[in-house]
Amino acid sequence: MLVVLLAADANAIRYQPRPNWTVGVAFGVGTAKFDNVPDTPIYKRDGAQSDYNAGALPEIHIGRMLGEHFQLGVSYEAWLTEFGIRDPQEPDKIRRTLQNLSIAFAVFPGNQHGASGGIFLRAGVGLGWAGTGFKEVHLEGPQDEGVREDDWGVGVFGEGGYEFWIAKNATAGLSATYNYFDLSGENFVEKAWFAGIVMNFNIYF
């Protein structure tokens, strides 16, 4: 007890306000669902909806602080998966992607000089699109580029998490994200969403 009372502050966790600018990247895994357009190869194979349990989830964020608790910036969030089909009547490989380029607004509600300063909430709205690609795999000879069609529309997202200061100008953390897409449905996709967990790394300057 006496040792505890006499011990000085260990400063085990760094606390500080965020500098003006940030550039961050993140990567994780997530699930997705697509509402397919009728009378398309995807619809005939999967029906009205395609559910995917796992896919890669990369992110890029650029932002400018507006005081200690708010940030305005640009956010890119994506989800993708690729899988093969053995049925000789279907393409051998299918790739599905969701991408969202948004104007984003972030809130850091906690005390920037304490442990709660690492909490962040981010949301945005912008351009969203879904890509569906088909590629036949050739056992011999060069591989072709395949065919890809995109459906464009609106994408919105929300994200929340926590980041630790690991250096004077860098943080690392974990967050959960959700993206929703309302698309044209001209090719394969009418609506879609994805959600997942990502690890993030940010540089502040």
C-alpha positions as YAML, in Angstrom:
chain: A
units: angstrom
residues:
- id: 1
  name: MET
  ca: [0.00, 0.00, 0.00]
- id: 2
  name: LEU
  ca: [2.81, 2.42, 0.88]
- id: 3
  name: VAL
  ca: [4.55, 1.74, -2.43]
- id: 4
  name: VAL
  ca: [1.33, 2.49, -4.32]
- id: 5
  name: LEU
  ca: [0.82, 5.76, -2.45]
- id: 6
  name: LEU
  ca: [4.37, 6.91, -3.18]
- id: 7
  name: ALA
  ca: [4.42, 5.89, -6.83]
- id: 8
  name: ALA
  ca: [4.51, 8.69, -9.41]
- id: 9
  name: ASP
  ca: [2.25, 8.93, -12.46]
- id: 10
  name: ALA
  ca: [3.36, 6.21, -14.88]
- id: 11
  name: ASN
  ca: [1.99, 7.98, -18.00]
- id: 12
  name: ALA
  ca: [1.25, 4.54, -19.46]
- id: 13
  name: ILE
  ca: [-1.25, 5.93, -21.99]
- id: 14
  name: ARG
  ca: [-0.61, 9.08, -24.01]
- id: 15
  name: TYR
  ca: [-3.33, 11.76, -23.94]
- id: 16
  name: GLN
  ca: [-3.29, 14.81, -26.20]
- id: 17
  name: PRO
  ca: [-5.50, 16.92, -28.48]
- id: 18
  name: ARG
  ca: [-5.47, 15.96, -32.15]
- id: 19
  name: PRO
  ca: [-3.41, 18.07, -34.59]
- id: 20
  name: ASN
  ca: [-5.16, 19.78, -37.49]
- id: 21
  name: TRP
  ca: [-4.85, 17.19, -40.27]
- id: 22
  name: THR
  ca: [-5.13, 13.42, -40.38]
- id: 23
  name: VAL
  ca: [-4.61, 10.70, -42.99]
- id: 24
  name: GLY
  ca: [-5.73, 7.23, -41.98]
- id: 25
  name: VAL
  ca: [-5.98, 3.74, -43.41]
- id: 26
  name: ALA
  ca: [-7.85, 0.71, -42.12]
- id: 27
  name: PHE
  ca: [-8.36, -2.93, -43.02]
- id: 28
  name: GLY
  ca: [-10.69, -5.61, -41.74]
- id: 29
  name: VAL
  ca: [-13.36, -8.16, -42.60]
- id: 30
  name: GLY
  ca: [-17.12, -7.91, -42.93]
- id: 31
  name: THR
  ca: [-20.37, -9.31, -44.27]
- id: 32
  name: ALA
  ca: [-22.47, -7.98, -47.14]
- id: 33
  name: LYS
  ca: [-25.87, -8.37, -48.77]
- id: 34
  name: PHE
  ca: [-26.93, -7.51, -52.33]
- id: 35
  name: ASP
  ca: [-30.47, -7.06, -53.66]
- id: 36
  name: ASN
  ca: [-30.10, -8.43, -57.19]
- id: 37
  name: VAL
  ca: [-31.84, -7.28, -60.35]
- id: 38
  name: PRO
  ca: [-34.22, -9.96, -61.75]
- id: 39
  name: ASP
  ca: [-33.33, -11.87, -64.94]
- id: 40
  name: THR
  ca: [-29.57, -11.53, -64.51]
- id: 41
  name: PRO
  ca: [-26.97, -14.31, -64.10]
- id: 42
  name: ILE
  ca: [-26.51, -13.37, -60.45]
- id: 43
  name: TYR
  ca: [-30.26, -13.43, -59.79]
- id: 44
  name: LYS
  ca: [-30.64, -16.80, -61.50]
- id: 45
  name: ARG
  ca: [-27.85, -18.24, -59.37]
- id: 46
  name: ASP
  ca: [-28.52, -16.63, -55.96]
- id: 47
  name: GLY
  ca: [-32.11, -15.43, -56.20]
- id: 48
  name: ALA
  ca: [-33.38, -12.05, -55.04]
- id: 49
  name: GLN
  ca: [-30.59, -11.61, -52.49]
- id: 50
  name: SER
  ca: [-26.96, -12.61, -52.26]
- id: 51
  name: ASP
  ca: [-25.48, -12.96, -48.75]
- id: 52
  name: TYR
  ca: [-21.73, -13.11, -48.22]
- id: 53
  name: ASN
  ca: [-20.35, -13.99, -44.81]
- id: 54
  name: ALA
  ca: [-16.82, -12.73, -45.32]
- id: 55
  name: GLY
  ca: [-15.02, -10.20, -47.46]
- id: 56
  name: ALA
  ca: [-12.08, -7.79, -47.29]
- id: 57
  name: LEU
  ca: [-12.85, -4.30, -46.01]
- id: 58
  name: PRO
  ca: [-10.30, -1.51, -46.75]
- id: 59
  name: GLU
  ca: [-10.73, 2.16, -45.80]
- id: 60
  name: ILE
  ca: [-8.99, 5.50, -46.36]
- id: 61
  name: HIS
  ca: [-9.83, 8.66, -44.38]
- id: 62
  name: ILE
  ca: [-8.56, 12.24, -44.80]
- id: 63
  name: GLY
  ca: [-9.77, 14.93, -42.41]
- id: 64
  name: ARG
  ca: [-9.32, 18.45, -41.03]
- id: 65
  name: MET
  ca: [-10.04, 19.16, -37.38]
- id: 66
  name: LEU
  ca: [-12.55, 21.91, -36.57]
- id: 67
  name: GLY
  ca: [-11.58, 22.58, -32.97]
- id: 68
  name: GLU
  ca: [-10.93, 19.73, -30.52]
- id: 69
  name: HIS
  ca: [-14.10, 17.70, -31.02]
- id: 70
  name: PHE
  ca: [-15.10, 17.87, -34.69]
- id: 71
  name: GLN
  ca: [-13.56, 16.90, -38.01]
- id: 72
  name: LEU
  ca: [-14.57, 17.36, -41.65]
- id: 73
  name: GLY
  ca: [-13.08, 15.23, -44.39]
- id: 74
  name: VAL
  ca: [-13.34, 12.66, -47.16]
- id: 75
  name: SER
  ca: [-13.81, 8.96, -46.59]
- id: 76
  name: TYR
  ca: [-13.42, 5.95, -48.88]
- id: 77
  name: GLU
  ca: [-14.82, 2.61, -47.66]
- id: 78
  name: ALA
  ca: [-15.03, -0.60, -49.64]
- id: 79
  name: TRP
  ca: [-15.87, -4.28, -49.41]
- id: 80
  name: LEU
  ca: [-14.95, -7.05, -51.84]
- id: 81
  name: THR
  ca: [-15.02, -10.78, -52.31]
- id: 82
  name: GLU
  ca: [-14.12, -13.22, -55.07]
- id: 83
  name: PHE
  ca: [-15.21, -16.82, -55.46]
- id: 84
  name: GLY
  ca: [-15.23, -19.61, -58.01]
- id: 85
  name: ILE
  ca: [-18.00, -21.75, -59.47]
- id: 86
  name: ARG
  ca: [-17.41, -25.29, -60.75]
- id: 87
  name: ASP
  ca: [-20.59, -25.50, -62.81]
- id: 88
  name: PRO
  ca: [-19.40, -25.52, -66.46]
- id: 89
  name: GLN
  ca: [-22.56, -23.63, -67.49]
- id: 90
  name: GLU
  ca: [-21.62, -20.65, -65.26]
- id: 91
  name: PRO
  ca: [-18.57, -18.34, -65.20]
- id: 92
  name: ASP
  ca: [-15.67, -19.84, -63.30]
- id: 93
  name: LYS
  ca: [-15.00, -16.77, -61.17]
- id: 94
  name: ILE
  ca: [-17.21, -13.97, -59.81]
- id: 95
  name: ARG
  ca: [-16.02, -10.82, -58.08]
- id: 96
  name: ARG
  ca: [-18.39, -8.53, -56.17]
- id: 97
  name: THR
  ca: [-17.44, -5.16, -54.74]
- id: 98
  name: LEU
  ca: [-19.06, -2.25, -52.91]
- id: 99
  name: GLN
  ca: [-17.37, 1.16, -52.78]
- id: 100
  name: ASN
  ca: [-18.33, 4.41, -51.10]
- id: 101
  name: LEU
  ca: [-16.63, 7.81, -51.56]
- id: 102
  name: SER
  ca: [-18.18, 10.24, -49.07]
- id: 103
  name: ILE
  ca: [-17.99, 13.64, -47.48]
- id: 104
  name: ALA
  ca: [-17.52, 12.64, -43.84]
- id: 105
  name: PHE
  ca: [-18.08, 14.35, -40.50]
- id: 106
  name: ALA
  ca: [-16.49, 12.99, -37.32]
- id: 107
  name: VAL
  ca: [-17.11, 13.71, -33.64]
- id: 108
  name: PHE
  ca: [-14.65, 13.08, -30.80]
- id: 109
  name: PRO
  ca: [-16.95, 13.48, -27.78]
- id: 110
  name: GLY
  ca: [-14.50, 12.67, -25.00]
- id: 111
  name: ASN
  ca: [-11.99, 14.67, -23.00]
- id: 112
  name: GLN
  ca: [-8.96, 15.11, -25.26]
- id: 113
  name: HIS
  ca: [-6.67, 15.12, -22.22]
- id: 114
  name: GLY
  ca: [-8.04, 11.84, -20.85]
- id: 115
  name: ALA
  ca: [-8.82, 8.25, -21.77]
- id: 116
  name: SER
  ca: [-12.22, 9.11, -23.27]
- id: 117
  name: GLY
  ca: [-10.50, 11.24, -25.92]
- id: 118
  name: GLY
  ca: [-9.89, 8.15, -28.02]
- id: 119
  name: ILE
  ca: [-13.59, 7.64, -28.79]
- id: 120
  name: PHE
  ca: [-14.73, 8.68, -32.26]
- id: 121
  name: LEU
  ca: [-17.95, 8.60, -34.28]
- id: 122
  name: ARG
  ca: [-17.89, 9.18, -38.05]
- id: 123
  name: ALA
  ca: [-20.66, 9.38, -40.66]
- id: 124
  name: GLY
  ca: [-20.95, 10.47, -44.26]
- id: 125
  name: VAL
  ca: [-22.86, 10.46, -47.53]
- id: 126
  name: GLY
  ca: [-21.62, 10.44, -51.10]
- id: 127
  name: LEU
  ca: [-21.13, 8.43, -54.26]
- id: 128
  name: GLY
  ca: [-21.67, 4.70, -53.94]
- id: 129
  name: TRP
  ca: [-21.31, 1.93, -56.48]
- id: 130
  name: ALA
  ca: [-21.43, -1.87, -56.74]
- id: 131
  name: GLY
  ca: [-19.30, -3.86, -59.13]
- id: 132
  name: THR
  ca: [-20.09, -7.34, -60.44]
- id: 133
  name: GLY
  ca: [-17.42, -9.08, -62.51]
- id: 134
  name: PHE
  ca: [-17.40, -12.39, -64.37]
- id: 135
  name: LYS
  ca: [-14.25, -14.16, -65.51]
- id: 136
  name: GLU
  ca: [-13.81, -17.53, -67.15]
- id: 137
  name: VAL
  ca: [-10.64, -19.29, -66.01]
- id: 138
  name: HIS
  ca: [-8.69, -21.00, -68.80]
- id: 139
  name: LEU
  ca: [-6.69, -24.06, -67.86]
- id: 140
  name: GLU
  ca: [-4.21, -23.38, -70.65]
- id: 141
  name: GLY
  ca: [-3.03, -20.14, -72.17]
- id: 142
  name: PRO
  ca: [-3.35, -16.54, -70.97]
- id: 143
  name: GLN
  ca: [-6.26, -15.37, -68.84]
- id: 144
  name: ASP
  ca: [-8.65, -12.75, -70.21]
- id: 145
  name: GLU
  ca: [-9.82, -9.62, -68.41]
- id: 146
  name: GLY
  ca: [-13.37, -10.82, -67.95]
- id: 147
  name: VAL
  ca: [-16.48, -8.62, -67.90]
- id: 148
  name: ARG
  ca: [-17.49, -6.16, -65.17]
- id: 149
  name: GLU
  ca: [-20.58, -3.99, -64.78]
- id: 150
  name: ASP
  ca: [-21.11, -1.24, -62.18]
- id: 151
  name: ASP
  ca: [-24.32, 0.09, -60.64]
- id: 152
  name: TRP
  ca: [-24.08, 3.68, -59.38]
- id: 153
  name: GLY
  ca: [-26.04, 5.56, -56.76]
- id: 154
  name: VAL
  ca: [-25.88, 6.97, -53.23]
- id: 155
  name: GLY
  ca: [-23.82, 5.53, -50.39]
- id: 156
  name: VAL
  ca: [-24.09, 6.41, -46.70]
- id: 157
  name: PHE
  ca: [-22.03, 5.11, -43.80]
- id: 158
  name: GLY
  ca: [-21.63, 5.26, -40.05]
- id: 159
  name: GLU
  ca: [-18.61, 4.20, -38.01]
- id: 160
  name: GLY
  ca: [-17.58, 4.23, -34.37]
- id: 161
  name: GLY
  ca: [-14.52, 3.11, -32.49]
- id: 162
  name: TYR
  ca: [-11.54, 3.93, -30.32]
- id: 163
  name: GLU
  ca: [-7.96, 4.90, -31.12]
- id: 164
  name: PHE
  ca: [-4.86, 4.93, -28.92]
- id: 165
  name: TRP
  ca: [-1.99, 7.36, -29.25]
- id: 166
  name: ILE
  ca: [1.08, 5.26, -30.07]
- id: 167
  name: ALA
  ca: [3.30, 8.26, -30.88]
- id: 168
  name: LYS
  ca: [3.10, 12.04, -30.84]
- id: 169
  name: ASN
  ca: [1.57, 12.09, -34.31]
- id: 170
  name: ALA
  ca: [0.10, 8.58, -34.76]
- id: 171
  name: THR
  ca: [-2.81, 6.52, -33.45]
- id: 172
  name: ALA
  ca: [-3.98, 2.93, -33.86]
- id: 173
  name: GLY
  ca: [-7.35, 1.47, -32.96]
- id: 174
  name: LEU
  ca: [-10.39, -0.62, -33.73]
- id: 175
  name: SER
  ca: [-13.78, 0.37, -35.14]
- id: 176
  name: ALA
  ca: [-17.08, -1.01, -36.45]
- id: 177
  name: THR
  ca: [-18.55, 0.31, -39.70]
- id: 178
  name: TYR
  ca: [-21.82, 0.05, -41.65]
- id: 179
  name: ASN
  ca: [-22.41, 1.15, -45.26]
- id: 180
  name: TYR
  ca: [-25.74, 1.27, -47.13]
- id: 181
  name: PHE
  ca: [-26.21, 1.73, -50.90]
- id: 182
  name: ASP
  ca: [-29.25, 2.81, -52.92]
- id: 183
  name: LEU
  ca: [-28.26, 2.06, -56.53]
- id: 184
  name: SER
  ca: [-29.58, 2.40, -60.08]
- id: 185
  name: GLY
  ca: [-30.24, -1.30, -60.69]
- id: 186
  name: GLU
  ca: [-29.37, -0.89, -64.37]
- id: 187
  name: ASN
  ca: [-27.15, -3.97, -64.41]
- id: 188
  name: PHE
  ca: [-27.09, -6.26, -61.37]
- id: 189
  name: VAL
  ca: [-27.69, -4.46, -58.04]
- id: 190
  name: GLU
  ca: [-30.57, -2.34, -56.72]
- id: 191
  name: LYS
  ca: [-29.61, -2.03, -53.04]
- id: 192
  name: ALA
  ca: [-26.79, -3.36, -50.90]
- id: 193
  name: TRP
  ca: [-25.06, -2.99, -47.56]
- id: 194
  name: PHE
  ca: [-21.96, -4.19, -45.77]
- id: 195
  name: ALA
  ca: [-20.77, -4.13, -42.16]
- id: 196
  name: GLY
  ca: [-17.57, -5.16, -40.46]
- id: 197
  name: ILE
  ca: [-14.74, -4.61, -38.00]
- id: 198
  name: VAL
  ca: [-11.52, -2.85, -39.02]
- id: 199
  name: MET
  ca: [-8.15, -2.06, -37.49]
- id: 200
  name: ASN
  ca: [-7.07, 1.50, -38.26]
- id: 201
  name: PHE
  ca: [-3.84, 3.49, -38.32]
- id: 202
  name: ASN
  ca: [-3.77, 7.30, -38.51]
- id: 203
  name: ILE
  ca: [-1.08, 9.93, -39.01]
- id: 204
  name: TYR
  ca: [-1.74, 13.43, -37.61]
- id: 205
  name: PHE
  ca: [0.14, 16.56, -38.66]
...
